[in-house]
Coordinates of C-alpha atoms and ligand atoms in Angstrom, one line a residue:
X1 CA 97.9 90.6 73.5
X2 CA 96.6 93.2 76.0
X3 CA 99.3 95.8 76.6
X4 CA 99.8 97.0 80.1
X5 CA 101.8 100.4 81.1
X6 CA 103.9 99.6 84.1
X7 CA 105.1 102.8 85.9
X8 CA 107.0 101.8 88.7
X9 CA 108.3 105.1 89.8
X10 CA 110.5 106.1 92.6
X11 CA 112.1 104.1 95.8
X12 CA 109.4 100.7 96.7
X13 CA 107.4 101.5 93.4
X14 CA 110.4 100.0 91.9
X15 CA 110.3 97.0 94.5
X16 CA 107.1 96.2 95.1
X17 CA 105.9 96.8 91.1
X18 CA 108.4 94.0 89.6
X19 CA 106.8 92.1 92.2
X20 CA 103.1 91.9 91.2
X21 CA 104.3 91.5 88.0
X22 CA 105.8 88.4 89.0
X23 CA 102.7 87.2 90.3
X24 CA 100.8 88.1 87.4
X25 CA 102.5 85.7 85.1
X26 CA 102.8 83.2 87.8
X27 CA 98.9 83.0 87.7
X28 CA 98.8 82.8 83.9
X29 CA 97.8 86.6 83.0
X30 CA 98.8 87.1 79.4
X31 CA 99.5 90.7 78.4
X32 CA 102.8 92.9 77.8
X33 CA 104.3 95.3 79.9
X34 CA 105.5 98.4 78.3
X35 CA 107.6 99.8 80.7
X36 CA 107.3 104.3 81.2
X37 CA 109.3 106.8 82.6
X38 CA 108.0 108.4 85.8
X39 CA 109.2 110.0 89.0
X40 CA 112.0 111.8 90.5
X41 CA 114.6 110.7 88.5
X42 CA 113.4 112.0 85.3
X43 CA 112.5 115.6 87.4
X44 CA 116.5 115.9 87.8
X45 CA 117.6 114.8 84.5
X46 CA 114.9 115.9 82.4
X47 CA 112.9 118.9 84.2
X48 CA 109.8 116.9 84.0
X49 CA 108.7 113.8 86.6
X50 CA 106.0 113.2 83.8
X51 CA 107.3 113.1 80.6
X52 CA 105.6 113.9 77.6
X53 CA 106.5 110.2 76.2
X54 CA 104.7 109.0 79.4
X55 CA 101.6 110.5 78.7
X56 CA 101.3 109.2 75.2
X57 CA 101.8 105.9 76.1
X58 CA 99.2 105.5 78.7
X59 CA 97.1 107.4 75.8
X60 CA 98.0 104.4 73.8
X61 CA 97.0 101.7 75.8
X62 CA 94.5 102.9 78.3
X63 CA 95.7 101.0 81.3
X64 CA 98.4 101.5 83.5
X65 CA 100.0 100.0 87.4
X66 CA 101.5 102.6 89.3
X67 CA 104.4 102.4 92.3
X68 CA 105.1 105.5 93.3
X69 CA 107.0 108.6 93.6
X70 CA 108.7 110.5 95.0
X71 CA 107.6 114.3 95.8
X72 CA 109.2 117.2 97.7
X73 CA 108.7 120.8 98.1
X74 CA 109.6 123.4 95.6
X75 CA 113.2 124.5 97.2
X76 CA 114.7 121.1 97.7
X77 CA 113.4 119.6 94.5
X78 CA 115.2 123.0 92.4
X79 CA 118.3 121.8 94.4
X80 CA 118.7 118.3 93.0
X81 CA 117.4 119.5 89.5
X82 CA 120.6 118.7 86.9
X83 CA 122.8 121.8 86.8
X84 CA 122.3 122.3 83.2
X85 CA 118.6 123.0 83.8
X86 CA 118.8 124.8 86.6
X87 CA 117.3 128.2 87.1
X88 CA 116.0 127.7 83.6
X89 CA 112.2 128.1 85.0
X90 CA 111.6 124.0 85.5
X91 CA 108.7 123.7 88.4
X92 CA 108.2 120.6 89.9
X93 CA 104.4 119.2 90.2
X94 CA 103.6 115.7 91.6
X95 CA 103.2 113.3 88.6
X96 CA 100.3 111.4 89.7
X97 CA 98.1 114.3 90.7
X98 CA 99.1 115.4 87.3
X99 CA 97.9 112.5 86.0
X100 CA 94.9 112.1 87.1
X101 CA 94.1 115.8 86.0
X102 CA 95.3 114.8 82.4
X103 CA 93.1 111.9 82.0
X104 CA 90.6 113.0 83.8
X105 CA 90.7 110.4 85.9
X106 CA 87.9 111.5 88.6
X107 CA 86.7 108.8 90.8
X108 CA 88.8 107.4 92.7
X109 CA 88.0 104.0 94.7
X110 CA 90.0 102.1 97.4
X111 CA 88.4 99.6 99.2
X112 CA 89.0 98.6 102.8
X113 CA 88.5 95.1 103.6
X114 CA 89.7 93.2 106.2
X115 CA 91.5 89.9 105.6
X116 CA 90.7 87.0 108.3
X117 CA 93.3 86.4 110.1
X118 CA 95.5 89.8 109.7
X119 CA 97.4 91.0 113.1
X120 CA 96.8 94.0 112.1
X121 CA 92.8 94.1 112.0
X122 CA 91.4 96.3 114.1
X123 CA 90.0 95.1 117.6
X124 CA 87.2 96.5 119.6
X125 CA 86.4 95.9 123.5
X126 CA 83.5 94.6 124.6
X127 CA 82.0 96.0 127.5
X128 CA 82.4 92.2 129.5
X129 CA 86.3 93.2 128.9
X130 CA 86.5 90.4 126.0
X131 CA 87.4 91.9 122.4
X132 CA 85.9 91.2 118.8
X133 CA 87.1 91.6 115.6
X134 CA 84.4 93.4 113.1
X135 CA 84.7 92.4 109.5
X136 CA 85.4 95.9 107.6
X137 CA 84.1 95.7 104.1
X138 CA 83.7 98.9 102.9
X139 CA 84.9 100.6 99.7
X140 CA 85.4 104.5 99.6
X141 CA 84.7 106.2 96.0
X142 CA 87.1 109.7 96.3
X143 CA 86.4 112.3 93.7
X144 CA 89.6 112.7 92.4
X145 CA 89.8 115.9 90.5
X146 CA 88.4 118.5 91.8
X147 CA 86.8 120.1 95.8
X148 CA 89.7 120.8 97.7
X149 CA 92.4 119.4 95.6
X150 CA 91.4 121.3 92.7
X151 CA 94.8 123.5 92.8
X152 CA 92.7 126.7 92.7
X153 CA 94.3 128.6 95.4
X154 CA 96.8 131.8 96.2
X155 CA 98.6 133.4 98.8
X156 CA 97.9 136.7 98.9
X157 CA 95.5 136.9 96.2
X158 CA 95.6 139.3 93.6
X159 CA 93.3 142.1 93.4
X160 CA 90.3 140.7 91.4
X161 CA 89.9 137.8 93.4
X162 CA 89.7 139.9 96.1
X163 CA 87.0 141.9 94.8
X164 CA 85.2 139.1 93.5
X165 CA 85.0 137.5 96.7
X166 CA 84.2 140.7 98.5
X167 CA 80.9 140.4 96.7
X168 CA 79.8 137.7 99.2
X169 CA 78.8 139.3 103.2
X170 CA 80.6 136.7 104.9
X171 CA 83.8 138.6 103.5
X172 CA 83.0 141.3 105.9
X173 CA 84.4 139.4 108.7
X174 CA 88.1 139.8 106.6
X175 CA 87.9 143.2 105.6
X176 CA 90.9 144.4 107.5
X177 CA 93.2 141.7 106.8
X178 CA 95.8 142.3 104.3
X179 CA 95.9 140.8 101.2
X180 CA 99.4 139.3 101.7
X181 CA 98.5 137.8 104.6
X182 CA 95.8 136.0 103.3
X183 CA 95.7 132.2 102.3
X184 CA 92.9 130.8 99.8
X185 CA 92.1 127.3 98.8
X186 CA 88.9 126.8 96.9
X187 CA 86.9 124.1 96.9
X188 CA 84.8 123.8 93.6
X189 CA 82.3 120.7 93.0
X190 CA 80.8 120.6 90.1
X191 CA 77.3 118.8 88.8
X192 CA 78.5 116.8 86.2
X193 CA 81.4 115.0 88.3
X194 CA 79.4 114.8 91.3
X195 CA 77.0 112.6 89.4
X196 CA 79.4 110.7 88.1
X197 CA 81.6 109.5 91.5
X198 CA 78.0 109.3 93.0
X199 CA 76.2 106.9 90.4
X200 CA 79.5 104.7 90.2
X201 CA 79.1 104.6 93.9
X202 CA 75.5 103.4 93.5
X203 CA 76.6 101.3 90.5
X204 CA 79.3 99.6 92.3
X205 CA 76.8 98.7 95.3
X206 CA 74.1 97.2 93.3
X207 CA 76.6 94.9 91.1
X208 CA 78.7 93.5 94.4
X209 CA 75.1 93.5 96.6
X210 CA 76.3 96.3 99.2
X211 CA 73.3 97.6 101.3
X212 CA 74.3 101.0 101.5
X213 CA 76.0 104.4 99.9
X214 CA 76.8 106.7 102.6
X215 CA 77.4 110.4 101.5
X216 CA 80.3 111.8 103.9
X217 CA 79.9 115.2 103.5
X218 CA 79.8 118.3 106.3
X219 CA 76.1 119.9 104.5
X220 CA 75.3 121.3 107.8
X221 CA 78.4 123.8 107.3
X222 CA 79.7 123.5 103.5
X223 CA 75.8 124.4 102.7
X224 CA 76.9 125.1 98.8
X225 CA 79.2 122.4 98.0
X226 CA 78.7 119.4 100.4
X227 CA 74.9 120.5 99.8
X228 CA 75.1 120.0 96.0
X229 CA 76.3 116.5 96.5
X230 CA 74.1 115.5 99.3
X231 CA 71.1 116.9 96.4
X232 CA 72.1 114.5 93.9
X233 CA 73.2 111.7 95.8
X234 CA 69.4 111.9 96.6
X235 CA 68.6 112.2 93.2
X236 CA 70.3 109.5 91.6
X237 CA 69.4 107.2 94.6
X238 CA 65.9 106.9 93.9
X239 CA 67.1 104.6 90.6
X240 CA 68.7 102.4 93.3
X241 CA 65.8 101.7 95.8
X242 CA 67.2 98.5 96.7
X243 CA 70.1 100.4 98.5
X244 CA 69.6 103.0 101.7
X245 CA 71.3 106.6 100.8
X246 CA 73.0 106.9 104.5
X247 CA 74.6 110.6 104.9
X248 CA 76.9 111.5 107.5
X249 CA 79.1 114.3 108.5
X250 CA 82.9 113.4 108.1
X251 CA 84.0 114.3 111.4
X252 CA 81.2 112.5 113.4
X253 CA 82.3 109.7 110.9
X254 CA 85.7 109.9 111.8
X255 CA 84.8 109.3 115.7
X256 CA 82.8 106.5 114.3
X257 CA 85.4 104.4 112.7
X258 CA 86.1 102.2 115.4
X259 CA 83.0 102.2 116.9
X260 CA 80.7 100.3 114.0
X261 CA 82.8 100.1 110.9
X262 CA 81.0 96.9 110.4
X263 CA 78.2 98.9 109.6
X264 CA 79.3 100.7 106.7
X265 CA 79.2 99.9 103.2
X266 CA 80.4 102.0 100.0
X267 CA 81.1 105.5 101.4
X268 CA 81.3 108.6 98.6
X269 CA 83.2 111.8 99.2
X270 CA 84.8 115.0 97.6
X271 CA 88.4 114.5 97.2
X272 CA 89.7 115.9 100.4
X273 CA 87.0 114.4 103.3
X274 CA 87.8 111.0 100.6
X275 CA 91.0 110.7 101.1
X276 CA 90.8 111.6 105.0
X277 CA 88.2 108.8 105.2
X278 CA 90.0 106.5 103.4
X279 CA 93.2 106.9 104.9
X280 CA 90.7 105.6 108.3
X281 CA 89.6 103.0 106.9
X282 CA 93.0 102.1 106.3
X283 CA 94.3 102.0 109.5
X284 CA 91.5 99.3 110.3
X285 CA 92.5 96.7 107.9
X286 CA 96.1 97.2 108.1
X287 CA 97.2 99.7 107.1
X288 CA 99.6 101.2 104.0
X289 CA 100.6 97.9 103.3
X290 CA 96.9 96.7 102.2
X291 CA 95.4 99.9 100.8
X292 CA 95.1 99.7 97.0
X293 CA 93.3 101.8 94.5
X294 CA 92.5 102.6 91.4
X295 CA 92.0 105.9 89.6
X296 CA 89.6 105.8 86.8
X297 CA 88.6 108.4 83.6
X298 CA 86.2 107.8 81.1
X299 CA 89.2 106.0 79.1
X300 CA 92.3 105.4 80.9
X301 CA 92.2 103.7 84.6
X302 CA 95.5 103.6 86.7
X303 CA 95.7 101.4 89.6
X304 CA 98.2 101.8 92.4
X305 CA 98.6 101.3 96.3
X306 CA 97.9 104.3 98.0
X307 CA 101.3 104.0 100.3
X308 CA 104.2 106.5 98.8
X309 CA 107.9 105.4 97.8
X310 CA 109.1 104.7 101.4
X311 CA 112.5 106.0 101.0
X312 CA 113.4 105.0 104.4
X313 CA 113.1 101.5 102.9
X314 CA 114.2 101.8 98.9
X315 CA 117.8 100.9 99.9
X316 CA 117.3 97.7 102.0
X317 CA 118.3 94.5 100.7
X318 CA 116.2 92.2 100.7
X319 CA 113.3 94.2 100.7
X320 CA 111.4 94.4 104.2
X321 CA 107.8 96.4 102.9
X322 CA 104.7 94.9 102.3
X323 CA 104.0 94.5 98.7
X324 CA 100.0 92.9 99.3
X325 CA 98.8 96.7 98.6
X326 CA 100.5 96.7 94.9
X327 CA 98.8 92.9 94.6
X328 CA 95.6 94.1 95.2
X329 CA 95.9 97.1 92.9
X330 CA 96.8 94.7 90.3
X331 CA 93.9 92.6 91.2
X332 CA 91.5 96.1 90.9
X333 CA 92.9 96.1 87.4
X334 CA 92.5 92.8 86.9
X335 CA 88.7 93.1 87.8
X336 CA 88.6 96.5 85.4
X337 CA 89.5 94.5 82.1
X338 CA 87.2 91.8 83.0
X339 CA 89.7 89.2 84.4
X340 CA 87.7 88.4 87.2
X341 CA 88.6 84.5 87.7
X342 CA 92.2 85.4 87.9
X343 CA 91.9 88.4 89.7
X344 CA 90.0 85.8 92.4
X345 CA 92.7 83.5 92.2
X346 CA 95.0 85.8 93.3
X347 CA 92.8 87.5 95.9
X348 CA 92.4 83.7 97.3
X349 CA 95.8 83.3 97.6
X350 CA 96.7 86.2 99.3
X351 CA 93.9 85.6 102.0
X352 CA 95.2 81.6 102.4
X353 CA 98.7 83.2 103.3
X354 CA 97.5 86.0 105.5
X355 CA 95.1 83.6 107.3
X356 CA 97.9 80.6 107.7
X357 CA 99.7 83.2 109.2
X358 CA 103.4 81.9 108.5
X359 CA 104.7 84.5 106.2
X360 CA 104.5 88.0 107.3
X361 CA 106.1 91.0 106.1
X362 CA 107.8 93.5 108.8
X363 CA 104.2 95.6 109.4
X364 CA 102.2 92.6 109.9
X365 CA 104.7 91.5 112.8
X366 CA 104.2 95.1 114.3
X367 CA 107.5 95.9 114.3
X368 CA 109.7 98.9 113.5
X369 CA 111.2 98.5 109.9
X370 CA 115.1 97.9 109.9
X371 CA 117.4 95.7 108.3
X372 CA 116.9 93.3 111.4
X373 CA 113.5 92.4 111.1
X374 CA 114.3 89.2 109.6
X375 CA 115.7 88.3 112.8
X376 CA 112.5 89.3 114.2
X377 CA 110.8 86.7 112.1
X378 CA 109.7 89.0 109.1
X379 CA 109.5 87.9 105.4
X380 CA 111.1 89.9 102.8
X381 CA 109.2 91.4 100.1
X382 CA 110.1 88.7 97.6
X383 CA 108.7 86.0 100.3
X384 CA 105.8 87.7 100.4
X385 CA 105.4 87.4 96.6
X386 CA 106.6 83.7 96.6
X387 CA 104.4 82.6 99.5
X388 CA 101.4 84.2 97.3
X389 CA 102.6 82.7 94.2
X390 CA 102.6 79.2 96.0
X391 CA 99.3 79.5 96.9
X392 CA 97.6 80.4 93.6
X393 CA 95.2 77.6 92.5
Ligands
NAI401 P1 105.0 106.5 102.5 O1 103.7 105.9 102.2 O2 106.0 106.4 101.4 O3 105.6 105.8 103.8 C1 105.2 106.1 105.1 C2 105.6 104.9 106.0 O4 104.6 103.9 105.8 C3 106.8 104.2 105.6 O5 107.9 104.7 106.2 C4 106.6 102.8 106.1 O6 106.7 102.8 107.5 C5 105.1 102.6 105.8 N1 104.9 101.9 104.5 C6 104.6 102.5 103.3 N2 104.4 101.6 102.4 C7 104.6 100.4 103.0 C8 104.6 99.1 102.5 N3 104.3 98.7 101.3 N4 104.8 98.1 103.5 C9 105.1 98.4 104.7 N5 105.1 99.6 105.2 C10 104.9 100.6 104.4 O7 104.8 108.1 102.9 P2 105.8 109.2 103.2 O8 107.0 108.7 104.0 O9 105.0 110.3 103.8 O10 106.3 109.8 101.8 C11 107.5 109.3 101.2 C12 107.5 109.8 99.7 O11 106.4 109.3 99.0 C13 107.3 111.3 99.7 O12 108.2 111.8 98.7 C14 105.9 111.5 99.3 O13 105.7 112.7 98.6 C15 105.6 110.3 98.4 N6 104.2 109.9 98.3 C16 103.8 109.4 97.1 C17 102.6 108.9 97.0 C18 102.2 108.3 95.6 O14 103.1 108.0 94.9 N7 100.9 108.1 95.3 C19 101.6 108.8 98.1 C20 102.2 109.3 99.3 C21 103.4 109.8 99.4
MG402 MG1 96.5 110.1 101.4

């Protein structure tokens, strides 16, 4: 039977994770959830949010859902470290970046698609003072390892990097700042992953019929970087004729979000300009509680919502969030192994509910999250899940 690593995490991971499990055998998916250690708790018993035992088993078995975690900064995450282990030199890093650098897990896609019928769709007036609704169907493929996320970065940088960079004239224009009150993030993009996020862009469009693969770059200013990618994106398009190569800068795309989102179809970016874009494209069809992903390597794929552990939310009982963005990050998996028909079924369902309109979490009603939404009319978490699950086909 497949095996499946289930890493629920910290705070709603560990709501909204048992849930789409639930809904995975309710729709007849056979596999076997091994069950890993991730997340804040295992930072401040064991020095490590990741532990080695984690890692091995999503070497085992290739596949893995994600909740969340839990991250803070350095000072307050040394606080709550066990006192046994503190000042012992433990540092905490975020365990999902960490994964994804460890499995090489480099592109990155979340799609943005609208659901008929969601409250929360994004609404455009017309210039006769009526409104429409554009259906957003687009799909945003993130590089996920390296540009401005790549980690490469100092304060006050020592004396070689200095030097090195004084090599290039544009340096000139820092030459009498000191050192220590300098800040440096690099943003390296490299051929070989470049091609890769960009032909599973173009792959990814031909096989679902998309007319488009928009670039979002800034070439015009990042000429090295953003100018490599836009190079081979038109490269590797002219295998693809059937699809346009659009290119657009990420801030004019930005301003254009809401006025022709309609228009856009699989969008490809570095890792920082993809996760500002997708974060957009977010806020169109809903918001955290729809925006799923999955992070894929050349052998391991992990698929969680993009939303974080909400501890705002972790303690309330019932649950009030959304778990629709865990769903369709278990569907995304679903469609990775090749369970297509049941990742439809489930994807059906969730649209039938959304559409009918009776069941709707806290976000979808627009209000503020408390324990008195229900009141309010809101579903809990588990209604969500049991609404869906009576709905499957
Ligand atoms: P967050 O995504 O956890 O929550 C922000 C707000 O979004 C919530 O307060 C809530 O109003 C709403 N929200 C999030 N998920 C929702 C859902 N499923 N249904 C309905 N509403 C939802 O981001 P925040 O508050 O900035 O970070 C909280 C913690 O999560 C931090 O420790 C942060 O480092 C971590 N984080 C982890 C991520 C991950 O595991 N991949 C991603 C983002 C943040
Ligand atoms: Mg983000």
């Amino acid at each position: 039977m497949k095996k499946i690593v289930v890493l629920p995490g910290d705070g709603i991971g560990k709501i909204v994770l048992p849930e789409a499990i639930r809904l995975l055998n309710a729709v007849g998916f056979q596999a076997e959830y091994v069950w890993g250690d991730i997340g804040w708790e295992f930072w401040c018993k064991e020095g490590n949010a990741l532990p080695q035992r984690t890692i091995d088993l999503i070497a085992k078995h290739k596949i893995a859902l994600f909740g969340a975690i839990t991250s803070k900064p350095k000072d307050a995450a040394e606080k709550e470290l066990d006192p046994s282990l503190k000042g012992k030199g433990y540092v905490y890093f975020s365990p999902i970046v960490a994964l994804r650098q460890i499995f090489n897990l480099d592109i990155c896609i979340r799609p943005c698609i609208s659901f008929k019928g969601n409250p929360l769709n994004f609404i455009r007036k017309k210039i006769d003072g009526t409104y429409e609704e554009p259906f957003v169907n687009v799909v945003i493929f993130r590089q996920n390892t390296e540009g401005l996320y790549s980690g490469v970065e100092w304060t006050n940088p020592p004396k070689q990097v200095r030097e090195a960079l004084e090599t290039h004239p544009k340096m000139k224009a820092f030459a009498n700042v000191p050192s220590e009150e300098m800040a440096i993030s690099t943003r390296i993009v490299t051929k070989k992953a470049s091609e890769r996020i960009i032909k599973a862009a173009f792959e990814y469009a031909r096989k679902l019929g998309y007319k488009s693969v928009t670039l979002c770059e800034k070439p015009n200013v990042l000429r090295e970087t953003s100018g490599m990618m836009l190079k081979i994106a038109k490269e590797i398009s002219k295998d693809y004729p059937e699809i346009e190569l659009w290119d657009t800068n990420i801030d004019a795309q930005m301003m254009w979000l809401t006025k022709n989102p309609e228009d856009y179809g699989i969008i490809v970016a570095e890792n920082m300009f993809g996760d500002i874009i997708s974060d957009g494209f977010a806020g169109l069809i809903g918001g955290l509680g729809f925006a799923c992903s999955a992070n894929i390597g050349e052998e391991v794929a992990i698929f969680e919502p993009t939303h974080g552990s909400a501890p705002k939310y972790e303690k309330l009982n019932p649950s009030i969030v959304n778990p629709i963005a865990m769903f369709m990050s278990a569907v995304m998996m679903l469609e990775h192994i090749g369970k297509n028909e049941i990742a439809q079924k489930i994807r059906n369902a969730i649209a039938k509910v959304i559409e009918e309109g009776k069941v709707r979490t806290y976000d979808m009603l627009k209000l503020k999250g408390g324990p008195d939404v229900f009141e309010k009319g809101a579903a809990s978490t588990q209604q969500m899940t049991d609404a869906v699950i009576s709905k499957l086909e």
